[in-house]
PDB file of C-alpha atoms and ligand atoms in Angstrom:
ATOM      1  CA  MET A   1      -0.086  -0.092   0.021  1.00  0.00           C
ATOM      2  CA  THR A   2       1.379   3.463  -0.914  1.00  0.00           C
ATOM      3  CA  ARG A   3       1.256   6.417   1.414  1.00  0.00           C
ATOM      4  CA  ARG A   4      -1.264   8.022  -0.631  1.00  0.00           C
ATOM      5  CA  GLU A   5      -3.542   4.919  -0.553  1.00  0.00           C
ATOM      6  CA  LEU A   6      -3.224   4.650   3.042  1.00  0.00           C
ATOM      7  CA  LEU A   7      -4.206   8.181   3.623  1.00  0.00           C
ATOM      8  CA  ARG A   8      -7.051   7.726   1.371  1.00  0.00           C
ATOM      9  CA  ALA A   9      -8.282   4.611   3.145  1.00  0.00           C
ATOM     10  CA  GLY A  10      -7.831   6.377   6.462  1.00  0.00           C
ATOM     11  CA  GLY A  11      -9.726   9.430   5.220  1.00  0.00           C
ATOM     12  CA  LEU A  12     -12.554   7.302   3.942  1.00  0.00           C
ATOM     13  CA  ALA A  13     -12.937   5.321   7.191  1.00  0.00           C
ATOM     14  CA  VAL A  14     -13.263   8.473   9.105  1.00  0.00           C
ATOM     15  CA  ALA A  15     -15.498   9.985   6.663  1.00  0.00           C
ATOM     16  CA  CYS A  16     -17.973   6.743   6.981  1.00  0.00           C
ATOM     17  CA  LEU A  17     -17.670   6.539  10.861  1.00  0.00           C
ATOM     18  CA  ALA A  18     -18.411   9.954  11.467  1.00  0.00           C
ATOM     19  CA  ALA A  19     -22.228   9.977  12.073  1.00  0.00           C
ATOM     20  CA  PRO A  20     -23.815  13.557  11.481  1.00  0.00           C
ATOM     21  CA  ARG A  21     -25.568  15.186  14.208  1.00  0.00           C
ATOM     22  CA  PRO A  22     -28.612  17.308  13.588  1.00  0.00           C
ATOM     23  CA  GLY A  23     -27.682  20.832  12.757  1.00  0.00           C
ATOM     24  CA  ARG A  24     -24.393  19.885  11.594  1.00  0.00           C
ATOM     25  CA  SER A  25     -23.178  19.134   8.004  1.00  0.00           C
ATOM     26  CA  ALA A  26     -22.372  15.590   7.301  1.00  0.00           C
ATOM     27  CA  SER A  27     -18.633  14.897   6.074  1.00  0.00           C
ATOM     28  CA  LEU A  28     -17.729  14.359   2.556  1.00  0.00           C
ATOM     29  CA  VAL A  29     -17.384  10.674   1.120  1.00  0.00           C
ATOM     30  CA  GLU A  30     -15.176  10.218  -1.931  1.00  0.00           C
ATOM     31  CA  ILE A  31     -15.533   7.691  -4.747  1.00  0.00           C
ATOM     32  CA  ARG A  32     -12.439   7.247  -7.018  1.00  0.00           C
ATOM     33  CA  MET A  33     -13.059   6.480 -10.700  1.00  0.00           C
ATOM     34  CA  ARG A  34     -10.212   4.328 -11.793  1.00  0.00           C
ATOM     35  CA  SER A  35      -8.475   2.415 -14.288  1.00  0.00           C
ATOM     36  CA  ASP A  36      -5.150   0.661 -14.934  1.00  0.00           C
ATOM     37  CA  ALA A  37      -2.653   2.290 -17.201  1.00  0.00           C
ATOM     38  CA  ARG A  38      -3.948   0.535 -20.305  1.00  0.00           C
ATOM     39  CA  GLY A  39      -7.676   1.157 -19.532  1.00  0.00           C
ATOM     40  CA  GLU A  40      -8.442  -2.544 -19.480  1.00  0.00           C
ATOM     41  CA  HIS A  41      -9.856  -2.623 -16.057  1.00  0.00           C
ATOM     42  CA  VAL A  42     -11.898   0.216 -14.739  1.00  0.00           C
ATOM     43  CA  GLY A  43     -14.174   0.795 -11.741  1.00  0.00           C
ATOM     44  CA  PHE A  44     -15.434   2.898  -8.820  1.00  0.00           C
ATOM     45  CA  ASP A  45     -13.783   2.631  -5.707  1.00  0.00           C
ATOM     46  CA  PRO A  46     -15.347   1.969  -3.192  1.00  0.00           C
ATOM     47  CA  ILE A  47     -17.766   0.133  -5.179  1.00  0.00           C
ATOM     48  CA  GLY A  48     -20.195   0.167  -2.251  1.00  0.00           C
ATOM     49  CA  ILE A  49     -20.772   2.474   0.739  1.00  0.00           C
ATOM     50  CA  LEU A  50     -23.175   2.746   3.371  1.00  0.00           C
ATOM     51  CA  ILE A  51     -24.033   6.631   4.434  1.00  0.00           C
ATOM     52  CA  PRO A  52     -26.620   8.374   6.475  1.00  0.00           C
ATOM     53  CA  PRO A  53     -29.268  10.537   4.743  1.00  0.00           C
ATOM     54  CA  GLY A  54     -27.984  13.926   3.893  1.00  0.00           C
ATOM     55  CA  GLN A  55     -24.571  12.762   3.305  1.00  0.00           C
ATOM     56  CA  THR A  56     -22.820  14.442   0.208  1.00  0.00           C
ATOM     57  CA  VAL A  57     -20.907  11.941  -2.140  1.00  0.00           C
ATOM     58  CA  ARG A  58     -18.003  13.168  -4.302  1.00  0.00           C
ATOM     59  CA  TRP A  59     -16.890  11.167  -7.494  1.00  0.00           C
ATOM     60  CA  ILE A  60     -13.362  12.216  -8.582  1.00  0.00           C
ATOM     61  CA  THR A  61     -11.472  10.994 -11.412  1.00  0.00           C
ATOM     62  CA  GLU A  62      -7.850   9.722 -11.219  1.00  0.00           C
ATOM     63  CA  SER A  63      -7.468   7.976 -14.670  1.00  0.00           C
ATOM     64  CA  PRO A  64      -6.623  10.665 -17.081  1.00  0.00           C
ATOM     65  CA  GLY A  65      -7.260   9.865 -20.844  1.00  0.00           C
ATOM     66  CA  ASN A  66      -9.842   7.430 -19.925  1.00  0.00           C
ATOM     67  CA  PRO A  67     -13.248   9.559 -19.517  1.00  0.00           C
ATOM     68  CA  HIS A  68     -15.933   8.416 -16.830  1.00  0.00           C
ATOM     69  CA  THR A  69     -19.360   9.496 -15.688  1.00  0.00           C
ATOM     70  CA  THR A  70     -21.450   8.704 -12.718  1.00  0.00           C
ATOM     71  CA  THR A  71     -24.876   8.222 -13.845  1.00  0.00           C
ATOM     72  CA  ALA A  72     -27.979   6.907 -11.801  1.00  0.00           C
ATOM     73  CA  TYR A  73     -29.890   4.104 -13.046  1.00  0.00           C
ATOM     74  CA  HIS A  74     -33.123   5.946 -14.056  1.00  0.00           C
ATOM     75  CA  PRO A  75     -35.202   6.062 -17.118  1.00  0.00           C
ATOM     76  CA  ARG A  76     -34.364   9.780 -17.541  1.00  0.00           C
ATOM     77  CA  ASN A  77     -30.762   8.742 -18.089  1.00  0.00           C
ATOM     78  CA  ALA A  78     -30.856   7.226 -21.545  1.00  0.00           C
ATOM     79  CA  LYS A  79     -33.815   4.713 -20.613  1.00  0.00           C
ATOM     80  CA  HIS A  80     -31.952   2.742 -18.162  1.00  0.00           C
ATOM     81  CA  SER A  81     -34.077   0.969 -15.690  1.00  0.00           C
ATOM     82  CA  LEU A  82     -35.200   2.369 -12.486  1.00  0.00           C
ATOM     83  CA  ARG A  83     -32.791   1.630  -9.548  1.00  0.00           C
ATOM     84  CA  ILE A  84     -32.817   4.562  -7.259  1.00  0.00           C
ATOM     85  CA  PRO A  85     -35.648   5.354  -4.761  1.00  0.00           C
ATOM     86  CA  ALA A  86     -38.631   6.556  -6.703  1.00  0.00           C
ATOM     87  CA  LYS A  87     -38.826  10.048  -4.727  1.00  0.00           C
ATOM     88  CA  ALA A  88     -35.042  10.684  -5.416  1.00  0.00           C
ATOM     89  CA  GLU A  89     -33.656  12.875  -8.191  1.00  0.00           C
ATOM     90  CA  PRO A  90     -31.538  10.996 -10.727  1.00  0.00           C
ATOM     91  CA  TRP A  91     -28.103  12.622 -11.609  1.00  0.00           C
ATOM     92  CA  ASP A  92     -25.541  12.354 -14.401  1.00  0.00           C
ATOM     93  CA  SER A  93     -22.197  13.930 -14.230  1.00  0.00           C
ATOM     94  CA  GLY A  94     -21.499  14.127 -17.921  1.00  0.00           C
ATOM     95  CA  PHE A  95     -17.903  13.140 -18.821  1.00  0.00           C
ATOM     96  CA  LEU A  96     -15.252  13.836 -16.514  1.00  0.00           C
ATOM     97  CA  LEU A  97     -12.008  14.022 -18.454  1.00  0.00           C
ATOM     98  CA  LYS A  98      -9.048  15.524 -16.403  1.00  0.00           C
ATOM     99  CA  GLU A  99      -7.398  13.921 -13.289  1.00  0.00           C
ATOM    100  CA  GLY A 100      -9.229  15.509 -10.387  1.00  0.00           C
ATOM    101  CA  ASP A 101     -12.409  16.420 -12.087  1.00  0.00           C
ATOM    102  CA  HIS A 102     -15.296  15.549  -9.957  1.00  0.00           C
ATOM    103  CA  PHE A 103     -18.869  15.610  -9.336  1.00  0.00           C
ATOM    104  CA  GLU A 104     -21.080  15.775  -6.200  1.00  0.00           C
ATOM    105  CA  VAL A 105     -24.617  14.891  -5.087  1.00  0.00           C
ATOM    106  CA  THR A 106     -26.170  15.085  -1.754  1.00  0.00           C
ATOM    107  CA  LEU A 107     -28.371  12.061  -1.079  1.00  0.00           C
ATOM    108  CA  THR A 108     -31.483  12.542   1.110  1.00  0.00           C
ATOM    109  CA  VAL A 109     -33.954   9.836   0.412  1.00  0.00           C
ATOM    110  CA  GLU A 110     -33.342   6.565   2.194  1.00  0.00           C
ATOM    111  CA  GLY A 111     -32.735   3.447  -0.107  1.00  0.00           C
ATOM    112  CA  VAL A 112     -30.305   1.713  -2.595  1.00  0.00           C
ATOM    113  CA  TYR A 113     -28.801   3.654  -5.392  1.00  0.00           C
ATOM    114  CA  ASP A 114     -27.349   1.845  -8.318  1.00  0.00           C
ATOM    115  CA  TYR A 115     -25.391   3.893 -10.807  1.00  0.00           C
ATOM    116  CA  PHE A 116     -23.027   3.250 -13.928  1.00  0.00           C
ATOM    117  CA  CYS A 117     -20.355   5.023 -15.941  1.00  0.00           C
ATOM    118  CA  LEU A 118     -21.646   5.653 -19.385  1.00  0.00           C
ATOM    119  CA  PRO A 119     -18.816   4.450 -21.469  1.00  0.00           C
ATOM    120  CA  HIS A 120     -17.807   1.628 -19.424  1.00  0.00           C
ATOM    121  CA  GLU A 121     -21.313   0.282 -18.100  1.00  0.00           C
ATOM    122  CA  VAL A 122     -20.967  -2.806 -20.385  1.00  0.00           C
ATOM    123  CA  ALA A 123     -17.298  -3.300 -18.967  1.00  0.00           C
ATOM    124  CA  GLY A 124     -18.911  -3.575 -15.656  1.00  0.00           C
ATOM    125  CA  MET A 125     -18.179  -0.020 -14.216  1.00  0.00           C
ATOM    126  CA  VAL A 126     -20.986   0.373 -11.731  1.00  0.00           C
ATOM    127  CA  GLY A 127     -21.547   1.276  -8.121  1.00  0.00           C
ATOM    128  CA  ARG A 128     -24.072   1.078  -5.300  1.00  0.00           C
ATOM    129  CA  ILE A 129     -24.855   3.373  -2.380  1.00  0.00           C
ATOM    130  CA  VAL A 130     -27.081   2.366   0.375  1.00  0.00           C
ATOM    131  CA  VAL A 131     -28.567   5.310   2.285  1.00  0.00           C
ATOM    132  CA  GLY A 132     -29.889   4.689   5.597  1.00  0.00           C
ATOM    133  CA  ARG A 133     -32.251   1.639   5.505  1.00  0.00           C
ATOM    134  CA  PRO A 134     -32.046  -0.312   2.253  1.00  0.00           C
ATOM    135  CA  ALA A 135     -35.247  -0.003   0.301  1.00  0.00           C
ATOM    136  CA  GLY A 136     -36.544   0.964  -3.028  1.00  0.00           C
ATOM    137  CA  PRO A 137     -36.077  -0.414  -6.726  1.00  0.00           C
ATOM    138  CA  GLY A 138     -32.411  -0.849  -6.188  1.00  0.00           C
ATOM    139  CA  ALA A 139     -33.058  -3.524  -3.403  1.00  0.00           C
ATOM    140  CA  LEU A 140     -35.062  -5.637  -5.904  1.00  0.00           C
ATOM    141  CA  PRO A 141     -33.822  -8.088  -8.593  1.00  0.00           C
ATOM    142  CA  PHE A 142     -32.625  -6.580 -11.927  1.00  0.00           C
ATOM    143  CA  ASP A 143     -35.585  -7.819 -13.928  1.00  0.00           C
ATOM    144  CA  TYR A 144     -38.164  -6.558 -11.385  1.00  0.00           C
ATOM    145  CA  PHE A 145     -39.885  -4.318 -13.978  1.00  0.00           C
ATOM    146  CA  ALA A 146     -40.533  -7.007 -16.476  1.00  0.00           C
ATOM    147  CA  GLY A 147     -44.073  -6.753 -17.944  1.00  0.00           C
ATOM    148  CA  ARG A 148     -45.042  -3.577 -15.530  1.00  0.00           C
ATOM    149  CA  PRO A 149     -46.879  -0.772 -17.474  1.00  0.00           C
ATOM    150  CA  GLY A 150     -44.599   1.958 -18.809  1.00  0.00           C
ATOM    151  CA  SER A 151     -41.386   0.004 -18.476  1.00  0.00           C
ATOM    152  CA  SER A 152     -41.221  -1.613 -21.826  1.00  0.00           C
ATOM    153  CA  ASP A 153     -38.354   0.504 -23.371  1.00  0.00           C
ATOM    154  CA  TRP A 154     -36.157   0.447 -20.168  1.00  0.00           C
ATOM    155  CA  LEU A 155     -32.833  -1.056 -20.771  1.00  0.00           C
ATOM    156  CA  PRO A 156     -32.009  -4.065 -18.643  1.00  0.00           C
ATOM    157  CA  VAL A 157     -28.655  -3.867 -16.634  1.00  0.00           C
ATOM    158  CA  PRO A 158     -25.852  -5.669 -18.873  1.00  0.00           C
ATOM    159  CA  GLU A 159     -24.555  -8.983 -17.463  1.00  0.00           C
ATOM    160  CA  ALA A 160     -21.132  -7.860 -16.925  1.00  0.00           C
ATOM    161  CA  ALA A 161     -22.549  -4.974 -14.549  1.00  0.00           C
ATOM    162  CA  ARG A 162     -25.080  -7.232 -12.665  1.00  0.00           C
ATOM    163  CA  LYS A 163     -22.291  -9.297 -11.253  1.00  0.00           C
ATOM    164  CA  ASN A 164     -20.067  -6.610 -10.158  1.00  0.00           C
ATOM    165  CA  PHE A 165     -22.577  -4.853  -7.692  1.00  0.00           C
ATOM    166  CA  PRO A 166     -21.904  -5.805  -4.134  1.00  0.00           C
ATOM    167  CA  PRO A 167     -24.822  -7.448  -2.300  1.00  0.00           C
ATOM    168  CA  VAL A 168     -26.923  -4.709  -0.168  1.00  0.00           C
ATOM    169  CA  GLU A 169     -26.211  -6.975   2.970  1.00  0.00           C
ATOM    170  CA  ALA A 170     -22.329  -6.747   2.422  1.00  0.00           C
ATOM    171  CA  ILE A 171     -22.599  -2.805   2.150  1.00  0.00           C
ATOM    172  CA  VAL A 172     -24.719  -2.801   5.225  1.00  0.00           C
ATOM    173  CA  ARG A 173     -22.303  -5.009   7.199  1.00  0.00           C
ATOM    174  CA  GLN A 174     -18.897  -3.381   5.996  1.00  0.00           C
ATOM    175  CA  ARG A 175     -20.141  -0.051   5.302  1.00  0.00           C
ATOM    176  CA  VAL A 176     -17.250   0.263   2.825  1.00  0.00           C
ATOM    177  CA  VAL A 177     -16.634  -2.356  -0.118  1.00  0.00           C
ATOM    178  CA  ARG A 178     -13.633  -1.585  -1.773  1.00  0.00           C
ATOM    179  CA  HIS A 179     -13.200  -2.393  -5.497  1.00  0.00           C
ATOM    180  CA  GLY A 180     -10.843  -5.466  -6.030  1.00  0.00           C
ATOM    181  CA  GLY A 181      -8.915  -3.828  -9.044  1.00  0.00           C
ATOM    182  CA  PRO A 182      -6.634  -4.640 -10.501  1.00  0.00           C
ATOM    183  CA  PHE A 183      -5.460  -1.088 -11.407  1.00  0.00           C
TER     184      PHE A 183
HETATM  185 CU1   CU B   1     -15.790   4.621 -16.719  1.00  0.00          CU
END
């Protein structure tokens, strides 16, 4: 582990353990958008986090030359299936190009939030955030919407992405699920 990685891991642990108190702003949690030098392996790290309602999450890219997005699974995002709480606002960062480019959302509605990287979804670059108690469409099987009115044009989650989501139970138990790499 490099010093930088150690600092990052330590900062993350502190950020996730610090429970926000009423009237105080919650600390920032960071998710890295990573890839190896050749761009063959890509991923969000951590790939799964548990946070309290009202927490701000920042995605930051550290793979120059390999643009990423953070994009919520939501029909408003290119007809992807709904995998965030029904009352939550979907987000789409657009392309983050340069090292250090970042994007933030504050998640207030409890539930499971699944998201993807637009250019790398089919390569399995996805992540999962649990806000408070796990609930909502993101806690359901990937094909839950089959046959439901109004969902016939929703895109299913690609197979390579499905197998990369950490189980909700693992996120709740561990609070932080790191990506296995290799990066
Ligand atoms: Cu990506």
